[in-house]
Amino acid sequence: MMLRTSASRVLDDQDRDEVLAILDADPVANVFVASRVRSVGLSPARLGGQMWGFGPRGGMTALCYSGANLVPVNAGPEAVQAFADRARRQGRRCSSIVGPADAVEKLWERLEPYWGPARAIRWAQPVMATSSPSPVPPDPLVRQVRPEEFATLLPACVAMFTEEVGISPDLGDGGALYRSRVAELIRIGRSYARIEDGLVVFKAEVGAVTPQVCQIQGVWVHPDRRGRGHAVAGMAAVVEHTLRHFAPVVSLYVNDFNVAARAAYRRVGFKEVDTFMSVLF
């Protein structure tokens, strides 16, 4: 009979195959963590955090990425308790807890007495996915952003982040890390926009990519251009390109109260497949 452990442990590259097997069991939900592991491995220095495992080597059942975000993966009640214990002992180092709603809610129940109060809680964030080109005609003016357009795109990215998260990405380090990430996504061809005479009308990025799934983030339409169909046509263009060049499934997650965005994504062809929850600090 296989022995079980009630404690979590910090994983390393020896655990990579087992970790990827767990992540690939639900490629849409786990695309963010899987993308990190596939690109840099499990060494904390490269990963930008730690990967915790629940269960012995060869018998792991759950994971938790502990970096800028705390992200539980396939975590049942015992794993949640083990991850919460480790997170409490370590102290809060993340800016959010995000992942499948059931696991995040149980994790937060155990951490709130030590880490609370949260700045904001997004209790229900539908996860949406599509594997087909949109029935809506794509916007022909949406394209990959060029490196020399970084200064044009950055204010739109900051506006999107501030609107979505509730604080500016310039806080803390003055925005250096955020600017670096925006520049990197442009450099690797995962930033899309419609730009008219220096005005970013629509933008979106592909934030995570695995062989199975890519995840779109940062969808934004300039406030003066909203209500004209730019989000639908723009997303149709992004979906068409990403299905062709990145992965056979395109996913995203959205706040449940963002009725307009959810309706736009449904028109593009996305369907709800899961529910996330986020706790923001």
Coordinates of C-alpha atoms in Angstrom, one line a residue:
M1 CA 0.0 0.0 0.0
M2 CA 1.4 3.4 -1.0
L3 CA 2.2 5.7 2.0
R4 CA 0.7 9.1 2.1
T5 CA 2.0 12.2 3.6
S6 CA 0.0 14.9 5.3
A7 CA 2.6 17.6 4.7
S8 CA 3.6 19.5 1.5
R9 CA 7.1 19.7 0.2
V10 CA 9.1 21.9 -2.1
L11 CA 9.6 20.3 -5.5
D12 CA 12.5 20.5 -7.9
D13 CA 13.3 19.4 -11.4
Q14 CA 13.4 15.8 -10.4
D15 CA 9.6 16.1 -10.0
R16 CA 9.0 17.7 -13.4
D17 CA 7.4 14.8 -15.2
E18 CA 5.0 14.0 -12.3
V19 CA 4.1 17.7 -12.0
L20 CA 3.4 18.0 -15.7
A21 CA 1.2 14.9 -15.6
I22 CA -0.9 16.5 -12.9
L23 CA -1.1 19.9 -14.7
D24 CA -2.0 18.2 -18.1
A25 CA -5.0 16.5 -16.5
D26 CA -6.8 19.8 -16.7
P27 CA -4.9 21.9 -19.3
V28 CA -7.3 24.8 -19.3
A29 CA -7.5 25.4 -15.6
N30 CA -3.7 24.9 -15.2
V31 CA -2.4 26.7 -18.2
F32 CA -0.7 29.5 -16.2
V33 CA 1.3 27.1 -13.9
A34 CA 2.0 24.7 -16.7
S35 CA 3.3 27.4 -18.9
R36 CA 5.8 28.5 -16.2
V37 CA 6.9 24.9 -15.5
R38 CA 7.4 24.1 -19.2
S39 CA 9.4 27.3 -19.9
V40 CA 11.7 27.4 -16.8
G41 CA 11.3 24.1 -14.9
L42 CA 10.9 23.8 -11.1
S43 CA 14.1 25.4 -9.7
P44 CA 12.8 28.2 -7.4
A45 CA 15.5 30.6 -8.8
R46 CA 14.2 30.2 -12.4
L47 CA 10.5 29.7 -11.5
G48 CA 10.3 32.9 -9.5
G49 CA 8.8 31.1 -6.5
Q50 CA 8.3 27.6 -5.3
M51 CA 6.2 24.7 -6.4
W52 CA 4.7 22.7 -3.5
G53 CA 3.6 19.1 -3.9
F54 CA 1.2 17.1 -1.8
G55 CA 2.0 13.4 -1.6
P56 CA 5.2 11.4 -1.9
R57 CA 7.3 11.3 -5.0
G58 CA 5.6 9.0 -7.4
G59 CA 2.3 9.5 -5.6
M60 CA 1.6 13.2 -5.7
T61 CA -2.0 14.3 -6.1
A62 CA -1.9 18.1 -5.8
L63 CA 0.3 21.1 -6.4
C64 CA 0.5 24.7 -5.3
Y65 CA 2.5 27.4 -7.1
S66 CA 3.8 30.0 -4.6
G67 CA 5.2 33.0 -6.4
A68 CA 3.7 36.4 -7.2
N69 CA 0.4 34.4 -7.1
L70 CA -0.6 31.5 -4.9
V71 CA -2.2 29.0 -7.2
P72 CA -3.6 25.6 -6.0
V73 CA -3.8 22.8 -8.5
N74 CA -6.1 19.7 -8.1
A75 CA -6.2 20.5 -4.3
G76 CA -8.7 18.5 -2.2
P77 CA -9.3 19.2 1.5
E78 CA -6.2 17.5 2.8
A79 CA -4.0 19.2 0.2
V80 CA -5.6 22.6 0.9
Q81 CA -4.8 22.2 4.6
A82 CA -1.2 21.2 3.9
F83 CA -0.7 24.2 1.5
A84 CA -2.4 26.6 3.9
D85 CA -0.1 25.4 6.7
R86 CA 3.0 26.0 4.6
A87 CA 1.7 29.4 3.4
R88 CA 0.9 30.5 6.9
R89 CA 4.4 29.5 8.2
Q90 CA 6.1 31.2 5.2
G91 CA 4.1 34.4 5.5
R92 CA 2.4 36.2 2.6
R93 CA 4.6 36.8 -0.3
C94 CA 2.0 36.9 -3.1
S95 CA -0.2 39.6 -4.4
S96 CA -3.1 37.3 -5.0
I97 CA -4.6 33.8 -4.5
V98 CA -6.1 32.6 -7.7
G99 CA -7.4 29.3 -9.1
P100 CA -10.4 26.9 -9.0
A101 CA -13.0 28.5 -6.9
D102 CA -13.5 25.6 -4.4
A103 CA -9.9 25.2 -3.6
V104 CA -9.2 29.0 -3.4
E105 CA -12.2 29.5 -1.1
K106 CA -11.1 26.8 1.3
L107 CA -7.5 28.0 1.2
W108 CA -8.7 31.6 2.0
E109 CA -10.8 30.3 4.9
R110 CA -7.6 29.0 6.5
L111 CA -5.4 31.9 5.6
E112 CA -7.7 34.9 6.3
P113 CA -7.1 34.9 10.0
Y114 CA -3.4 35.4 9.3
W115 CA -3.3 37.3 6.0
G116 CA -6.6 39.2 6.0
P117 CA -8.3 41.4 5.3
A118 CA -8.1 41.1 1.5
R119 CA -8.1 44.2 -0.6
A120 CA -10.8 42.6 -2.9
I121 CA -12.3 39.2 -3.4
R122 CA -13.6 38.1 -6.8
W123 CA -15.8 35.2 -5.7
A124 CA -16.8 33.9 -9.2
Q125 CA -14.7 34.3 -12.3
P126 CA -16.0 32.1 -15.2
V127 CA -13.3 30.3 -17.1
M128 CA -14.1 30.4 -20.8
A129 CA -12.6 28.5 -23.8
T130 CA -13.0 27.9 -27.5
S131 CA -11.3 25.6 -30.0
S132 CA -12.9 27.1 -33.1
P133 CA -12.4 30.3 -35.1
S134 CA -15.0 32.8 -34.2
P135 CA -18.3 33.0 -36.2
V136 CA -17.8 36.8 -36.0
P137 CA -15.6 38.4 -38.7
P138 CA -12.2 39.3 -37.2
D139 CA -11.0 42.9 -37.1
P140 CA -8.4 43.2 -39.9
L141 CA -6.7 46.0 -38.1
V142 CA -5.8 44.0 -35.0
R143 CA -2.2 42.8 -35.3
Q144 CA 0.8 41.9 -33.3
V145 CA 2.3 44.9 -31.6
R146 CA 5.8 45.9 -32.8
P147 CA 8.7 46.5 -30.3
E148 CA 8.9 50.2 -31.3
E149 CA 5.3 50.6 -30.3
F150 CA 6.0 49.8 -26.6
A151 CA 5.6 53.5 -25.5
T152 CA 2.3 53.7 -27.3
L153 CA 0.9 50.4 -25.8
L154 CA 2.1 50.8 -22.2
P155 CA -0.4 53.5 -21.1
A156 CA -3.2 51.3 -22.3
C157 CA -1.8 48.4 -20.4
V158 CA -1.5 50.4 -17.2
A159 CA -5.1 51.7 -17.7
M160 CA -6.4 48.1 -18.2
F161 CA -4.5 46.8 -15.1
T162 CA -5.7 49.7 -12.9
E163 CA -9.3 49.3 -14.1
E164 CA -9.3 45.5 -13.6
V165 CA -7.2 45.1 -10.5
G166 CA -8.1 48.3 -8.7
I167 CA -4.5 49.5 -8.1
S168 CA -1.8 50.8 -10.5
P169 CA 1.0 48.5 -11.5
D170 CA 3.3 51.4 -10.9
L171 CA 3.0 50.9 -7.2
G172 CA 5.9 49.2 -5.3
D173 CA 8.8 49.1 -7.8
G174 CA 7.6 52.1 -9.8
G175 CA 6.2 49.7 -12.5
A176 CA 9.6 48.3 -13.5
L177 CA 8.4 44.7 -13.4
Y178 CA 5.2 45.4 -15.2
R179 CA 6.9 47.4 -17.9
S180 CA 9.4 44.5 -18.4
R181 CA 6.5 42.0 -18.8
V182 CA 4.7 44.2 -21.3
A183 CA 7.9 44.5 -23.3
E184 CA 8.6 40.8 -23.2
L185 CA 5.1 39.9 -24.5
I186 CA 5.6 42.3 -27.4
R187 CA 9.0 40.9 -28.1
I188 CA 7.8 37.3 -28.3
G189 CA 4.8 38.2 -30.5
R190 CA 2.1 37.7 -27.9
S191 CA 0.7 41.3 -27.7
Y192 CA -2.1 42.3 -30.0
A193 CA -3.7 45.7 -30.7
R194 CA -5.6 47.9 -33.0
I195 CA -3.7 51.2 -33.1
E196 CA -5.1 54.2 -35.0
D197 CA -2.9 57.3 -35.3
G198 CA -1.2 56.5 -32.0
L199 CA -4.4 55.6 -30.2
V200 CA -4.8 52.1 -28.8
V201 CA -8.4 51.2 -29.6
F202 CA -8.3 47.6 -28.6
K203 CA -5.6 45.4 -27.0
A204 CA -5.1 41.9 -25.6
E205 CA -2.2 39.7 -24.7
V206 CA -1.5 35.9 -24.7
G207 CA -0.3 35.6 -21.1
A208 CA 0.4 31.8 -21.0
V209 CA 1.0 29.1 -23.6
T210 CA 1.3 25.3 -23.5
P211 CA 1.1 22.8 -26.3
Q212 CA -2.6 22.3 -25.3
V213 CA -3.9 25.8 -24.4
C214 CA -3.1 29.5 -24.5
Q215 CA -4.7 32.0 -22.2
I216 CA -5.7 35.5 -23.2
Q217 CA -5.4 38.3 -20.7
G218 CA -5.5 42.1 -20.6
V219 CA -8.4 42.6 -22.9
W220 CA -9.2 46.3 -23.1
V221 CA -11.0 48.8 -25.3
H222 CA -10.3 52.5 -25.1
P223 CA -13.2 54.1 -23.1
D224 CA -14.0 56.5 -25.9
R225 CA -14.5 53.6 -28.3
R226 CA -16.6 51.2 -26.2
G227 CA -20.0 50.0 -27.4
R228 CA -18.9 49.9 -31.1
G229 CA -18.0 46.2 -31.3
H230 CA -14.3 46.5 -31.0
A231 CA -14.0 43.9 -28.3
V232 CA -15.9 41.2 -30.3
A233 CA -14.1 41.8 -33.6
G234 CA -10.8 42.3 -31.9
M235 CA -11.1 39.1 -29.9
A236 CA -12.2 37.2 -33.0
A237 CA -8.9 38.3 -34.6
V238 CA -6.9 37.3 -31.6
V239 CA -8.6 33.9 -31.4
E240 CA -8.0 33.3 -35.1
H241 CA -4.3 34.1 -34.8
T242 CA -3.7 32.2 -31.6
L243 CA -5.4 29.0 -32.8
R244 CA -3.2 29.1 -35.9
H245 CA 0.1 29.8 -34.2
F246 CA 0.0 28.9 -30.5
A247 CA -2.4 26.2 -29.3
P248 CA -5.6 24.3 -30.3
V249 CA -7.6 25.8 -27.4
V250 CA -7.9 29.5 -26.4
S251 CA -9.0 30.3 -22.9
L252 CA -9.5 33.3 -20.5
Y253 CA -11.3 34.0 -17.3
V254 CA -13.5 37.0 -16.5
N255 CA -15.3 38.5 -13.5
D256 CA -18.9 37.3 -13.2
F257 CA -20.1 40.9 -12.7
N258 CA -18.6 42.0 -16.1
V259 CA -21.8 41.2 -18.0
A260 CA -20.7 43.1 -21.1
A261 CA -17.4 41.2 -21.4
R262 CA -19.0 37.8 -20.9
A263 CA -21.6 38.6 -23.6
A264 CA -18.8 39.7 -25.9
Y265 CA -16.8 36.5 -25.4
R266 CA -19.9 34.3 -25.9
R267 CA -20.4 36.1 -29.3
V268 CA -16.8 35.3 -30.2
G269 CA -17.5 31.7 -29.5
F270 CA -16.2 31.1 -26.0
K271 CA -18.1 28.8 -23.6
E272 CA -17.9 28.7 -19.8
V273 CA -16.0 25.5 -18.7
D274 CA -15.0 26.2 -15.1
T275 CA -15.0 28.9 -12.3
F276 CA -12.1 30.6 -10.7
M277 CA -11.9 32.8 -7.6
S278 CA -9.3 35.4 -6.8
V279 CA -8.3 37.0 -3.5
L280 CA -6.4 40.3 -4.1
F281 CA -4.0 41.9 -1.6

